[in-house]
Amino acid sequence: MTDQEKKLAKKMGRPATGRGHTIGVRLHDAELAALDEWMVKNGHATRAGAAKAIIKEKLKV
C-alpha cells in the first residue's frame, strides 16, 4: 500500500459516539440562566447533559 493509499484509507475527524440526532436550540438570556441554575442544582457538568436530563424527565423517556 502506498503512502497515498494509506492516507485515503484513514477516516478523518472524530469517531462517531452514537446514533442520536443533533438539534440546535436558541435560548434567551433568562432561559439560559434558568438552565444553568438547574444544571448546578442537579449536578450536571454540561448544559447539554442538563438539557437531556430535563427532556428525559419531562417526557418520561
XYZ file of N, CA and C in Angstrom:
183
model
N 0.852 -1.178 0.000
C 0.000 0.000 0.000
C 0.893 1.235 0.000
N 0.633 2.149 -0.905
C 1.438 3.358 -0.993
C 1.027 4.339 0.102
N 1.855 5.362 0.309
C 1.541 6.379 1.321
C 0.215 7.067 1.031
N -0.036 7.331 -0.245
C -1.281 7.999 -0.608
C -2.483 7.102 -0.302
N -2.371 5.829 -0.563
C -3.462 4.899 -0.265
C -3.708 4.815 1.231
N -2.643 4.862 2.027
C -2.790 4.840 3.479
C -3.544 6.078 3.963
N -3.219 7.236 3.381
C -3.879 8.478 3.759
C -5.367 8.431 3.411
N -5.686 7.858 2.257
C -7.076 7.768 1.841
C -7.851 6.761 2.682
N -7.181 5.743 3.170
C -7.838 4.708 3.957
C -8.196 5.211 5.358
N -7.455 6.192 5.869
C -7.719 6.736 7.198
C -8.991 7.560 7.194
N -9.823 7.372 8.190
C -11.003 8.210 8.324
C -10.619 9.463 9.087
N -11.035 10.581 8.588
C -10.696 11.848 9.213
C -11.792 12.243 10.196
N -11.423 13.025 11.178
C -12.399 13.565 12.111
C -12.600 12.694 13.334
N -13.478 13.172 14.170
C -13.787 12.496 15.431
C -14.607 11.237 15.164
N -14.325 10.151 15.874
C -15.115 8.934 15.676
C -16.548 9.126 16.178
N -17.467 8.429 15.574
C -18.869 8.515 15.971
C -19.058 8.033 17.408
N -19.904 8.717 18.153
C -20.124 8.349 19.552
C -21.511 7.776 19.785
N -22.342 7.793 18.787
C -23.688 7.264 18.960
C -24.523 7.459 17.714
N -25.746 7.040 17.788
C -26.632 7.110 16.637
C -27.728 8.155 16.828
N -27.598 9.018 17.807
C -28.618 10.031 18.062
C -28.593 11.148 17.040
N -29.568 12.044 17.162
C -29.686 13.188 16.269
C -29.254 14.448 17.002
N -28.632 15.354 16.282
C -28.222 16.635 16.838
C -29.307 17.656 16.551
N -29.665 18.433 17.578
C -30.614 19.519 17.374
C -29.990 20.802 17.907
N -30.392 21.902 17.342
C -29.913 23.202 17.810
C -31.056 23.938 18.486
N -30.768 24.575 19.590
C -31.800 25.301 20.330
C -31.274 26.688 20.655
N -32.075 27.703 20.371
C -31.703 29.075 20.690
C -32.466 29.472 21.954
N -31.731 29.929 22.977
C -32.337 30.319 24.245
C -32.068 31.789 24.533
N -33.055 32.441 25.134
C -32.874 33.821 25.587
C -32.076 33.804 26.891
N -31.578 34.963 27.289
C -30.734 35.058 28.486
C -31.406 34.476 29.723
N -32.684 34.771 29.928
C -33.397 34.280 31.117
C -33.510 32.755 31.096
N -33.772 32.194 29.919
C -33.878 30.737 29.792
C -32.527 30.072 30.033
N -31.484 30.661 29.510
C -30.138 30.112 29.688
C -29.719 30.182 31.150
N -30.060 31.287 31.818
C -29.742 31.423 33.241
C -30.481 30.370 34.059
N -31.752 30.119 33.711
C -32.533 29.099 34.413
C -31.944 27.711 34.178
N -31.511 27.445 32.958
C -30.882 26.154 32.653
C -29.595 25.989 33.446
N -28.775 27.041 33.488
C -27.519 26.982 34.240
C -27.773 26.743 35.725
N -28.787 27.403 36.267
C -29.127 27.226 37.683
C -29.583 25.797 37.950
N -30.441 25.270 37.077
C -30.929 23.895 37.224
C -29.774 22.905 37.097
N -28.860 23.192 36.176
C -27.703 22.333 35.938
C -26.858 22.196 37.199
N -26.584 23.316 37.865
C -25.763 23.303 39.076
C -26.489 22.582 40.210
N -27.777 22.885 40.395
C -28.562 22.274 41.483
C -28.672 20.763 41.338
N -28.671 20.278 40.099
C -28.880 18.853 39.853
C -27.607 18.103 39.483
N -26.460 18.758 39.633
C -25.174 18.073 39.485
C -24.763 17.716 38.072
N -25.205 18.467 37.090
C -24.783 18.201 35.714
C -23.601 19.095 35.372
N -22.652 18.535 34.638
C -21.423 19.271 34.313
C -21.563 20.114 33.052
N -22.526 19.773 32.191
C -22.663 20.488 30.927
C -24.114 20.883 30.692
N -24.294 21.914 29.888
C -25.645 22.335 29.515
C -26.339 21.246 28.708
N -25.590 20.588 27.836
C -26.172 19.523 27.018
C -26.690 18.388 27.903
N -25.895 18.007 28.897
C -26.322 16.951 29.817
C -27.547 17.360 30.618
N -27.585 18.621 31.028
C -28.740 19.127 31.778
C -29.979 19.142 30.900
N -29.841 19.613 29.674
C -30.984 19.662 28.763
C -31.517 18.260 28.479
N -30.618 17.298 28.272
C -31.049 15.918 28.039
C -31.775 15.356 29.252
N -31.285 15.663 30.450
C -31.923 15.176 31.671
C -33.322 15.770 31.830
N -33.478 17.053 31.528
C -34.795 17.691 31.622
C -35.760 17.062 30.617
N -35.296 16.848 29.402
C -36.145 16.238 28.378
C -36.568 14.838 28.799
N -35.617 14.043 29.273
C -35.948 12.681 29.712
C -36.940 12.691 30.865
N -36.754 13.622 31.810
C -37.635 13.718 32.971
C -39.046 14.121 32.558
N -39.151 15.137 31.727
C -40.459 15.662 31.340
C -41.204 14.743 30.378
N -40.476 14.073 29.500
C -41.114 13.170 28.540
C -41.219 11.744 29.061
N -40.649 11.509 30.240
C -40.660 10.181 30.871
C -40.091 9.110 29.934
N -38.912 9.441 29.379
C -38.215 8.528 28.451
C -37.153 7.771 29.212
